[in-house]
CSV table of C-alpha atoms and ligand atoms in Angstrom, one decimal:
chain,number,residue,atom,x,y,z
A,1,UNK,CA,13.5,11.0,-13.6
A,2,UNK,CA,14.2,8.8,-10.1
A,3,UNK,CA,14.1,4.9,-11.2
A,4,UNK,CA,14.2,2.6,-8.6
A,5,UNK,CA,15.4,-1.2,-9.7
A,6,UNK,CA,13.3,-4.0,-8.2
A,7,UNK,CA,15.1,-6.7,-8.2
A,8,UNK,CA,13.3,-10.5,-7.6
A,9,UNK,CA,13.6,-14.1,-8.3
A,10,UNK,CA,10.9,-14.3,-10.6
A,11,UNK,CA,11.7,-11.0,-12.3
A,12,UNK,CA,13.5,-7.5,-12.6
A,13,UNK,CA,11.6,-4.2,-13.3
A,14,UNK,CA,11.8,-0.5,-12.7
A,15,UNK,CA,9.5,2.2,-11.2
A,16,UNK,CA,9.9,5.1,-13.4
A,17,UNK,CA,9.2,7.8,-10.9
A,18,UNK,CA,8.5,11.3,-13.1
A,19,UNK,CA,6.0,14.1,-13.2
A,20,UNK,CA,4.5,13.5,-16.7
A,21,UNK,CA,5.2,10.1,-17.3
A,22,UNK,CA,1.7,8.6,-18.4
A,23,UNK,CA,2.3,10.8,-21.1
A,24,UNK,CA,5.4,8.6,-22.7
A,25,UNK,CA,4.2,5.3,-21.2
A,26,UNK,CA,3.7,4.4,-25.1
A,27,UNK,CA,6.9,5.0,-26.7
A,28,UNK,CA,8.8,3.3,-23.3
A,29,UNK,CA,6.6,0.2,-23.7
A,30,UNK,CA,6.9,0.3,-27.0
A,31,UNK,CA,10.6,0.0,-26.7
A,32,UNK,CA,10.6,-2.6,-24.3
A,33,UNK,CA,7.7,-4.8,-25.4
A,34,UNK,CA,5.5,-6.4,-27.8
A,35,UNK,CA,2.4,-6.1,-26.4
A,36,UNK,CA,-0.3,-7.7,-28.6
A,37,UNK,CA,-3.4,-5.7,-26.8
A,38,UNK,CA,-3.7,-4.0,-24.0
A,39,UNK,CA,-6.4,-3.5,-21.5
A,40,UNK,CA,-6.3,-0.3,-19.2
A,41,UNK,CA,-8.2,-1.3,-15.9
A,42,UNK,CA,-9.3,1.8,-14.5
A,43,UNK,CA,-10.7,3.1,-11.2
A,44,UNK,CA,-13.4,5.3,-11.9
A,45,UNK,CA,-11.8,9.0,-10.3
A,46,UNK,CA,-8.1,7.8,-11.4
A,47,UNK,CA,-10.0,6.8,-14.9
A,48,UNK,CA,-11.8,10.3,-15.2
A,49,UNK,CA,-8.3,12.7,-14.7
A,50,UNK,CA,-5.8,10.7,-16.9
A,51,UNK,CA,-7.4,7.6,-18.9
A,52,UNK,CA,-7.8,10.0,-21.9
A,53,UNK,CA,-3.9,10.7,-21.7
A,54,UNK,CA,-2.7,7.1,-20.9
A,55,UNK,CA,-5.3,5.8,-24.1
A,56,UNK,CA,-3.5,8.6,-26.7
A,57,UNK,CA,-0.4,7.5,-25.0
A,58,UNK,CA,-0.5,4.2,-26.2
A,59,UNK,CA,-2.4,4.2,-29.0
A,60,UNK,CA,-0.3,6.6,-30.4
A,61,UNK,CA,2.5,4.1,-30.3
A,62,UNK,CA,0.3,1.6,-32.7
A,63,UNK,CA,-1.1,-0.1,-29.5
A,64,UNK,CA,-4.8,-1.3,-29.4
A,65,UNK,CA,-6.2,-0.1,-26.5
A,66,UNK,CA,-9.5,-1.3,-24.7
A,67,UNK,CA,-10.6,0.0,-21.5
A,68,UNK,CA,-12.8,-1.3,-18.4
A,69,UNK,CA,-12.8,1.5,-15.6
A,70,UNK,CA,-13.9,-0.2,-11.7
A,71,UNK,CA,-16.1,1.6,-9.3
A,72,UNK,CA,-13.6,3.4,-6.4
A,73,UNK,CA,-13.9,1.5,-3.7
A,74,UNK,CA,-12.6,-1.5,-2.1
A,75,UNK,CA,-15.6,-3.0,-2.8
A,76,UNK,CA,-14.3,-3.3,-6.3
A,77,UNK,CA,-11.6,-5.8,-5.0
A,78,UNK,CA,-14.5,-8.4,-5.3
A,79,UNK,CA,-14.8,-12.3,-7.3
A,80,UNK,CA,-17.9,-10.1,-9.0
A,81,UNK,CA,-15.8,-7.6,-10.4
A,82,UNK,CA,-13.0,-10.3,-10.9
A,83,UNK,CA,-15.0,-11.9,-13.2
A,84,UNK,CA,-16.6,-9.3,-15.1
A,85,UNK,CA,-12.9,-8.0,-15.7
A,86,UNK,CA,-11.9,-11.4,-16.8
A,87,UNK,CA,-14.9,-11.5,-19.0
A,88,UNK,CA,-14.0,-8.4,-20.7
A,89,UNK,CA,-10.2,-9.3,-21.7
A,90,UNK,CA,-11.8,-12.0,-23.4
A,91,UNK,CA,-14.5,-10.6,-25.4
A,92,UNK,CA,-11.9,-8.2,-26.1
A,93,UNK,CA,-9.6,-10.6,-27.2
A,94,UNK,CA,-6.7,-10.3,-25.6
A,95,UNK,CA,-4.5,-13.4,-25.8
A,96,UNK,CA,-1.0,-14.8,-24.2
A,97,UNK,CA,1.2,-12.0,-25.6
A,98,UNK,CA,-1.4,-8.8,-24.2
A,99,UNK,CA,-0.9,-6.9,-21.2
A,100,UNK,CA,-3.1,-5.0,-18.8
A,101,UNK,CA,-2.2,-2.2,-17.2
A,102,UNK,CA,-3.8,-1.2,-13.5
A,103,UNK,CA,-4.8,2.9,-13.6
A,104,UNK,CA,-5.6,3.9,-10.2
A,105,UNK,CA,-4.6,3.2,-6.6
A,106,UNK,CA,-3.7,0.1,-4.7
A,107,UNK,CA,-7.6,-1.0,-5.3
A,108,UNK,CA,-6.8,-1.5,-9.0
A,109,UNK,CA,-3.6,-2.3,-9.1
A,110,UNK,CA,-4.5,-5.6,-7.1
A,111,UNK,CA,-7.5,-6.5,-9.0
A,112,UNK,CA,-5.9,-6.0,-12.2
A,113,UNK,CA,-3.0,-7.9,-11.1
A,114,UNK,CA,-4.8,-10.6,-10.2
A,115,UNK,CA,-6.6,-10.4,-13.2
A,116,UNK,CA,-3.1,-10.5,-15.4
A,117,UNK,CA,-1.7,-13.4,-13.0
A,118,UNK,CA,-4.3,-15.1,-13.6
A,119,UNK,CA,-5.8,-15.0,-17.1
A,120,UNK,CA,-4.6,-17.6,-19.3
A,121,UNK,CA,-2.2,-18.7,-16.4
A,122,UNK,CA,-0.2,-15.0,-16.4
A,123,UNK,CA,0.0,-11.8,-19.0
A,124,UNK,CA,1.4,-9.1,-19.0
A,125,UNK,CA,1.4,-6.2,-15.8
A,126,UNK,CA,2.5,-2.7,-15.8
A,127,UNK,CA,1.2,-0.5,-12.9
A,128,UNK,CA,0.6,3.0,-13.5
A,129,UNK,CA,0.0,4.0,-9.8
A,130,UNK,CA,-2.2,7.5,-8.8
A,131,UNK,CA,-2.1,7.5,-5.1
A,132,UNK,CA,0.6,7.9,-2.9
A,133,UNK,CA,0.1,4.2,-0.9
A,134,UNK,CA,0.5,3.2,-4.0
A,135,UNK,CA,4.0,3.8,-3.7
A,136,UNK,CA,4.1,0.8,-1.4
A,137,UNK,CA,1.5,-1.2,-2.9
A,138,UNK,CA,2.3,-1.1,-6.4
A,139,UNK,CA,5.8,-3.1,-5.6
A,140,UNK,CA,7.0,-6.2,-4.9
A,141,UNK,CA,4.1,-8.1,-6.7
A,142,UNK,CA,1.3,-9.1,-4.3
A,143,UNK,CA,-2.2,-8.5,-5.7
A,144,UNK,CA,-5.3,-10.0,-4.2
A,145,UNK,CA,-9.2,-9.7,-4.3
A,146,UNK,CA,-11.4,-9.8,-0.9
A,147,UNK,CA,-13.2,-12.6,-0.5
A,148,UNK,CA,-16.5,-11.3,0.9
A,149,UNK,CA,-15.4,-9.2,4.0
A,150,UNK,CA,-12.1,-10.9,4.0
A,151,UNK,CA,-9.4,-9.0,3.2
A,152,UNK,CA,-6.6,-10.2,0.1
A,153,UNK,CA,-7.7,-13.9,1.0
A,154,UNK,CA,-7.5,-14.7,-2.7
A,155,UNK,CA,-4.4,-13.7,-4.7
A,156,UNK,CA,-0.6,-14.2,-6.1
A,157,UNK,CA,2.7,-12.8,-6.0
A,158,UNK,CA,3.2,-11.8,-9.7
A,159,UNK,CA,5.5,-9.3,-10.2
A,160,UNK,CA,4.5,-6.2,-12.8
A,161,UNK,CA,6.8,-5.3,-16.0
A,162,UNK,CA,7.3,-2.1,-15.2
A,163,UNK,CA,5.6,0.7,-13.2
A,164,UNK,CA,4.9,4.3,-13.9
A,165,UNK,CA,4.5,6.4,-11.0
A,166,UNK,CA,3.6,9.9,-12.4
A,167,UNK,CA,4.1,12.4,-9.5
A,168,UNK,CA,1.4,15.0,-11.7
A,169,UNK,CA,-1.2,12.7,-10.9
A,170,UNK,CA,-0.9,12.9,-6.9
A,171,UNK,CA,-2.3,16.6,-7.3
A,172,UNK,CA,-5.9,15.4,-7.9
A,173,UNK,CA,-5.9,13.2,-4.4
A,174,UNK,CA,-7.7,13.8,-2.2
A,175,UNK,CA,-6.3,14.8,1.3
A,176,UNK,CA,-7.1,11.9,3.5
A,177,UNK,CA,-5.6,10.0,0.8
A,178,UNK,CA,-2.3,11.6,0.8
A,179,UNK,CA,-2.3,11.5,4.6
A,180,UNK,CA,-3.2,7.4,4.3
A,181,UNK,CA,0.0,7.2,1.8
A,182,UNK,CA,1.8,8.7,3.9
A,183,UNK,CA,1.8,6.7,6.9
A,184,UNK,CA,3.2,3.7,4.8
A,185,UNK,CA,6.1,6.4,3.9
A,186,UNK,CA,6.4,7.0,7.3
A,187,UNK,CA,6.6,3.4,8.1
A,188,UNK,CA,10.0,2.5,5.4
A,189,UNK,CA,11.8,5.2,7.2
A,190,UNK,CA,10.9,3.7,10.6
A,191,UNK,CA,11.6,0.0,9.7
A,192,UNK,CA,14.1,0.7,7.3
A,193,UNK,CA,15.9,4.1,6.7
A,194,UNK,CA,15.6,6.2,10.0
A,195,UNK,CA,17.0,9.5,7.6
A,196,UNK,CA,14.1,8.8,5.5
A,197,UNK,CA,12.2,9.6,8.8
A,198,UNK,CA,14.0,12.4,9.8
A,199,UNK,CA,13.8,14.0,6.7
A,200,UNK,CA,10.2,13.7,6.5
A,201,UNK,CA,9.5,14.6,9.9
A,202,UNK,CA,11.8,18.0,9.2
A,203,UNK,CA,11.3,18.9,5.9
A,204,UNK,CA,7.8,17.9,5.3
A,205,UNK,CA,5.6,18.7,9.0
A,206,UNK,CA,2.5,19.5,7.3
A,207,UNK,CA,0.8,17.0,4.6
A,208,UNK,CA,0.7,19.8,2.6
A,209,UNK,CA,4.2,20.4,2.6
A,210,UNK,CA,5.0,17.0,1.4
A,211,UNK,CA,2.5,17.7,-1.8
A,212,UNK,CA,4.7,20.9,-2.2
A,213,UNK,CA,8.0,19.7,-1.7
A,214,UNK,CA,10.3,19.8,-4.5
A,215,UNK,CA,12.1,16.3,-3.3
A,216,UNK,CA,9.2,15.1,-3.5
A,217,UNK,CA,10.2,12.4,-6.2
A,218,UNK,CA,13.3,12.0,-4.6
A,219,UNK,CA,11.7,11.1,-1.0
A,220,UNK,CA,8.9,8.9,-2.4
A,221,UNK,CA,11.7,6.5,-4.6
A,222,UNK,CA,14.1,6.5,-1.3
A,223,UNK,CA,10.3,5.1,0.7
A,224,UNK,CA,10.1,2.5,-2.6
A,225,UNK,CA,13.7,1.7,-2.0
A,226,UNK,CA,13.2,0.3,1.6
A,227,UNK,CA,10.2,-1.9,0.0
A,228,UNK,CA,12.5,-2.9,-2.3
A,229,UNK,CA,15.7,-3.8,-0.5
A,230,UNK,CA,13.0,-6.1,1.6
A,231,UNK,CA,11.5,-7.7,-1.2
A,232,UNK,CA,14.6,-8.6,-3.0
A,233,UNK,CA,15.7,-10.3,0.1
A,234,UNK,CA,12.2,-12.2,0.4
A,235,UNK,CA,9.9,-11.8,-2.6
A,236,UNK,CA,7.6,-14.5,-1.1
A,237,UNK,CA,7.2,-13.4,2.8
A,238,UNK,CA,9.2,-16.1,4.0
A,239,UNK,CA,11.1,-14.5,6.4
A,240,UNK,CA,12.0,-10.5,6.3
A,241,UNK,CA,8.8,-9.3,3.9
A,242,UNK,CA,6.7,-9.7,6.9
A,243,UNK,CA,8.8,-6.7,8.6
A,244,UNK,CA,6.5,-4.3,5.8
A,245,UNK,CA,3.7,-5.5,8.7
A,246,UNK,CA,5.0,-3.0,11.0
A,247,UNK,CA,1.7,-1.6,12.7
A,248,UNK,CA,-0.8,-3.4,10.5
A,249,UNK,CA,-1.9,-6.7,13.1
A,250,UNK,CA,-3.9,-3.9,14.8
A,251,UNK,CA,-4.3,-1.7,11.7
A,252,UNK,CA,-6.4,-4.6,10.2
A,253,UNK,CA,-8.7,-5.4,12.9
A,254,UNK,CA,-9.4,-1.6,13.6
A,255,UNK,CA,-9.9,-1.8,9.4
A,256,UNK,CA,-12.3,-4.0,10.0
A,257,UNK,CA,-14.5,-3.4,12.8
A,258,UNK,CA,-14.5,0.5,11.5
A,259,UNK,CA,-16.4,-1.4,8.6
A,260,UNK,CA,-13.6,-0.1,6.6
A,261,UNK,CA,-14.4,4.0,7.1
A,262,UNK,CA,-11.0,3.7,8.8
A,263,UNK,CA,-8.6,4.2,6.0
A,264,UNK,CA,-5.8,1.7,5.9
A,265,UNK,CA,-2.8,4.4,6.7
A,266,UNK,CA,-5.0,5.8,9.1
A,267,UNK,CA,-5.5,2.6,10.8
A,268,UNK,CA,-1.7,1.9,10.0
A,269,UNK,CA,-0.6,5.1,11.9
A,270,UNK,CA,-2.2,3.8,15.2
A,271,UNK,CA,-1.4,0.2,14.9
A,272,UNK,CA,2.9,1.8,15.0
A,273,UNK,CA,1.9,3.8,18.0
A,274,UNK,CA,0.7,0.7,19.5
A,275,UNK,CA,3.8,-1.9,18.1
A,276,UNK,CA,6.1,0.7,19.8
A,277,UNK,CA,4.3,0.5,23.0
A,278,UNK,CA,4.6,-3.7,23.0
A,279,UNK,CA,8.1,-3.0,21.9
A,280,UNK,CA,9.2,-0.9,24.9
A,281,UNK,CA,7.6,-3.7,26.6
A,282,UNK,CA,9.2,-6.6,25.5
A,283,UNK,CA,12.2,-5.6,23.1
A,284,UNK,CA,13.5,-2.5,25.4
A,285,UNK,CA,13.1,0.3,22.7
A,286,UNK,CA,13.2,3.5,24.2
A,287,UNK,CA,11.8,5.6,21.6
A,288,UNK,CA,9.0,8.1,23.8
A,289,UNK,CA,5.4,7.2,22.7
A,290,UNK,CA,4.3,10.7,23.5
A,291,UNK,CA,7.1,12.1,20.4
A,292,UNK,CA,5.5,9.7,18.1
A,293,UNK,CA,1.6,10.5,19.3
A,294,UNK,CA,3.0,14.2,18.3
A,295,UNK,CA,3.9,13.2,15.3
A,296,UNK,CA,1.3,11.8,14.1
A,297,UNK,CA,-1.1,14.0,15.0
A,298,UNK,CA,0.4,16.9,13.8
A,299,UNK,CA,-0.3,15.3,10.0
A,300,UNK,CA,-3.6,15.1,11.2
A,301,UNK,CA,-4.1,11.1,12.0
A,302,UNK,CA,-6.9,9.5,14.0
A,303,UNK,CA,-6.2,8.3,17.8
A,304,UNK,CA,-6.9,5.0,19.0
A,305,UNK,CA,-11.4,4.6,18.7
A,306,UNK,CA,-12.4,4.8,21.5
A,307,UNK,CA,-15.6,2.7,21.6
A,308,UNK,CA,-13.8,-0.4,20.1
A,309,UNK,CA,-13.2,-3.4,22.4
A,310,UNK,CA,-10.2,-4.2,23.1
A,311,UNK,CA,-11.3,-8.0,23.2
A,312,UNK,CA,-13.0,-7.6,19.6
A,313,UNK,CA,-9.7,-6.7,18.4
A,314,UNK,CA,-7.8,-9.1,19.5
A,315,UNK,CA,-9.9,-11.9,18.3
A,316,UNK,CA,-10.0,-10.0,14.8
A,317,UNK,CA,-6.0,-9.7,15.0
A,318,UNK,CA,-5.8,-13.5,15.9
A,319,UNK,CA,-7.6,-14.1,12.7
A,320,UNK,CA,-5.3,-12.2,10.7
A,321,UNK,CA,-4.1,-14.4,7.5
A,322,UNK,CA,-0.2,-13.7,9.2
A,323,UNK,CA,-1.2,-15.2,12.6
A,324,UNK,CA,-0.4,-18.9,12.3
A,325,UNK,CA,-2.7,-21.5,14.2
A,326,UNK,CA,-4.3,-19.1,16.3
A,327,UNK,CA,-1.3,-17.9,17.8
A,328,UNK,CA,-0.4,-13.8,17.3
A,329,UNK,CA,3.0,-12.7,15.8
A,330,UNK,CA,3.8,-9.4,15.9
A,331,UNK,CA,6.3,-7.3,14.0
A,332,UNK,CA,8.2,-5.3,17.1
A,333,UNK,CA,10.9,-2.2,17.0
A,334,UNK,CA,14.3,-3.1,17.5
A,335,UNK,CA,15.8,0.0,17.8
A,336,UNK,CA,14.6,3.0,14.6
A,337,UNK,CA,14.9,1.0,11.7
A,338,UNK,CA,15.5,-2.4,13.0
A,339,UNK,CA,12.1,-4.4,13.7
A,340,UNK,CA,11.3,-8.3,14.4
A,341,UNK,CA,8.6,-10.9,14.6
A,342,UNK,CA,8.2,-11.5,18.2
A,343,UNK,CA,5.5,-14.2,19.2
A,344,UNK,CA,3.0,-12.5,22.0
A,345,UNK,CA,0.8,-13.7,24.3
A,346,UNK,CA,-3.2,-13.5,24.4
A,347,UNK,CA,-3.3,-11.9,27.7
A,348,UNK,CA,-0.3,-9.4,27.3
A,349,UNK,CA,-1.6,-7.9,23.7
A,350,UNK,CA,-4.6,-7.1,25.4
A,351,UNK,CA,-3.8,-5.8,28.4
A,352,UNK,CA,-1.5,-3.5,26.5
A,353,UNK,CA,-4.6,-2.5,24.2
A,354,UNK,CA,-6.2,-1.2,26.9
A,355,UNK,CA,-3.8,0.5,28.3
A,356,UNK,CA,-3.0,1.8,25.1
A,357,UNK,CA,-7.0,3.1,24.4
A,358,UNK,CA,-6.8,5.0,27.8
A,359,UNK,CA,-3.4,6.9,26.8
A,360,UNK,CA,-4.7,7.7,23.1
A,361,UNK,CA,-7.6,9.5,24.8
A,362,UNK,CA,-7.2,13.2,23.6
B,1,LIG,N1,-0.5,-5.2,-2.9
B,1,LIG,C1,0.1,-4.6,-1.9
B,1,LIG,O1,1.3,-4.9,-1.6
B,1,LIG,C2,-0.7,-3.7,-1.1
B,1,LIG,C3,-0.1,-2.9,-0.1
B,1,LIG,C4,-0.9,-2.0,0.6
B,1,LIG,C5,-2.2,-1.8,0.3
B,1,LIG,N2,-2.8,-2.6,-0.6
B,1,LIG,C6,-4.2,-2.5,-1.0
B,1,LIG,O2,-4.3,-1.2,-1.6
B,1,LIG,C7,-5.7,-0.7,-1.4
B,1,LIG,C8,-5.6,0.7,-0.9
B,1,LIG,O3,-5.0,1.5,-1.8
B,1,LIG,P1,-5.2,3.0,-1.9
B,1,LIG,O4,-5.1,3.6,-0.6
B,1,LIG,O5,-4.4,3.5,-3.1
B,1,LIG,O6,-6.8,3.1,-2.2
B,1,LIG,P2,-7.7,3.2,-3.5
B,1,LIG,O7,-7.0,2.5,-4.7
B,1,LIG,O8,-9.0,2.7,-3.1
B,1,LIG,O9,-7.8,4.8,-3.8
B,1,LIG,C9,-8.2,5.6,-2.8
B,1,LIG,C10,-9.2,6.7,-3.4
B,1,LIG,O10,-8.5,7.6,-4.2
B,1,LIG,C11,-9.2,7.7,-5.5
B,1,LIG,N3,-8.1,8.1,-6.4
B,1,LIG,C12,-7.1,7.3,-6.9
B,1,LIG,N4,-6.2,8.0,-7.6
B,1,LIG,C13,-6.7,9.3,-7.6
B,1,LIG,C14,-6.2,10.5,-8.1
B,1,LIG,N5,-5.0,10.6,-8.7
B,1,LIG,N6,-7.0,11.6,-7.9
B,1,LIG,C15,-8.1,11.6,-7.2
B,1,LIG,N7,-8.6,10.5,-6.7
B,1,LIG,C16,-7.9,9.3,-6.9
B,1,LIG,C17,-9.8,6.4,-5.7
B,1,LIG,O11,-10.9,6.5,-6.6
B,1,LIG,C18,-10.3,6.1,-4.3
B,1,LIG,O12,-11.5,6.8,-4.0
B,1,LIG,C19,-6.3,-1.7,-0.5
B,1,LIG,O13,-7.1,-2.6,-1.2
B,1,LIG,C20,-5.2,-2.5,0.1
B,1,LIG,O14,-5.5,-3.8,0.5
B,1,LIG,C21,-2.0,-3.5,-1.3
């Protein structure tokens, strides 16, 4: 098993990284805990593979189990299903000393940790993660619900108890998803752990050959360690957390206006293309754009859409909840795996973005 210590201010857990794991999730807890009840919030295709084995899991451990399973979606991440969820654990009767544990991708698991942050002021969390963004996701405690079209505007930091990340589970994803999950991997090497990258970029050239690889495990808890590292230094985004925002100003906007069809690695994976061109302009990186185009589209990702204005997305990316006051940061590359908040100008970020459109052109 690869473990991976998070290590905060408000608390200390581990991510148990193991093929099989949801299997013994009953007997760890039960070693660990006292859970009173516990509520599995599930999304619906996570929920439809391995609910069945989480539920015998636990409830073979002498845990009473209920279950509430989410439509897939980020519609899901709504005050509606907030409610309703909220609703349930009542009726169900979990109290002070119950938990709730999120079954699914980075939907549920920040939906159902909002849910446990919040009912009855904080119960507890444990994240049993089924994607592969939810290698990043599941850590370092930030769950949030959309507010209408607005994405994560209402939300916590609340750290989980634990989290089971059980690699069997990734088989089922689909592959857009695994390509989605892994731009975020692809991101902690470049920000963080540049043989992380290189490793990845080597061993693993196809998508398919980083669902086959036998480091698998091993590759995914050295990604989690970079997210960690960060949000041990700054669990509440004060400072260095906001490096994780490497390529996501733009890849929120382009989120957006693609009405969301525009996964959010996809939309990640363009918005680093684009934060390295800034950063050659303005930090002096020399990393070649046209390498990293290559990479990234030899794992199949998008280019740059062509039919969205430029001017449309810079108005959406000065709306971003991390701009302050109408004015745009923007997380820029050092050098591999040293980035910075850098403070940019209107007139340069677009300019830039339409340069940048014409060069994506395939
Ligand atoms: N809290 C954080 O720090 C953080 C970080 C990044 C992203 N997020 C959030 O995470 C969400 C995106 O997460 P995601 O990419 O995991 O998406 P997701 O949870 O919506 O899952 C993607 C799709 O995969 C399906 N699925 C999940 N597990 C499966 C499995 N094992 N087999 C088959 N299908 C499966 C789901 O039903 C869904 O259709 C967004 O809401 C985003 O805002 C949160």
């Amino acid at each position: 098993m690869n473990e991976v210590l998070i290590q905060t201010p408000s608390k200390s857990y581990s991510v148990h990284i193991e093929a099989g794991i949801r299997h013994r999730i009953g007997s760890i807890l039960k070693s660990a805990s006292s859970y009173s009840r516990i509520l599995i919030v599930a999304d619906e295709n996570a929920a439809r593979y391995y609910e069945k084995d989480c539920v015998n899991a636990l409830i073979s451990h002498g845990f009473a189990v209920s279950v509430y399973t989410v439509p897939a979606g980020d519609q899901s991440k709504s005050m509606k299903q907030y409610e309703d969820v909220l609703t349930f654990a009542l009726a169900e009767g979990l109290d002070r000393k119950s938990c709730i544990v999120a079954l699914g991708g980075g939907m549920v698991g920040d939906l159902a940790g909002f849910v446990a942050a919040s009912y009855m002021r904080g119960i507890g969390f444990v994240q049993v993660p089924t994607t592969l963004l939810a290698h990043d996701s599941s850590v370092g405690g930030k769950v949030a619900i959309n507010l209408g079209k607005a994405k994560n505007m209402v939300g916590a930091f609340y750290q989980p108890d634990a989290v089971f990340y059980d690699t069997e589970t990734l088989q089922t994803l689909p592959m857009d998803q695994w390509r989605s999950g892994f731009a975020e991997m692809l991101k902690h090497g470049i920000i963080g752990n540049v043989a992380l990258l290189e490793r990845l970029l080597k061993d693993c050239p196809t998508l398919e050959a980083v669902k086959q690889s036998s480091q698998f495990a091993e590759l995914l808890a050295t990604a989690i360690q970079v997210k960690a590292d960060i949000v041990a230094a700054d669990e509440t985004e004060a400072g260095v957390r906001a490096h994780l925002n490497f390529g996501h100003t733009l890849a929120h906007s382009l989120e957006s206006l693609s009405q969301f069809q525009l996964s959010h690695g996809d939309a990640v994976a363009i918005g680093m293309r684009f934060a390295l061109k800034l950063s050659r302009r303005f930090t002096g990186v020399t990393e070649d754009e046209s390498n990293w185009r290559q990479w990234f589209d030899q794992y199949g990702f998008p280019r740059m859409p062509q039919h969205f204005d430029p001017d449309a997305l810079l108005a959406l990316m000065k709306k971003d909840k991390k701009a302050s006051y109408g004015t745009l940061h923007m997380v820029l590359l050092d050098a591999l795996g040293v980035v910075s908040v850098r403070t940019m100008e209107d007139e340069a970020v677009l300019e830039e973005l339409r340069s940048f459109q014409k060069e994506e052109q395939r």
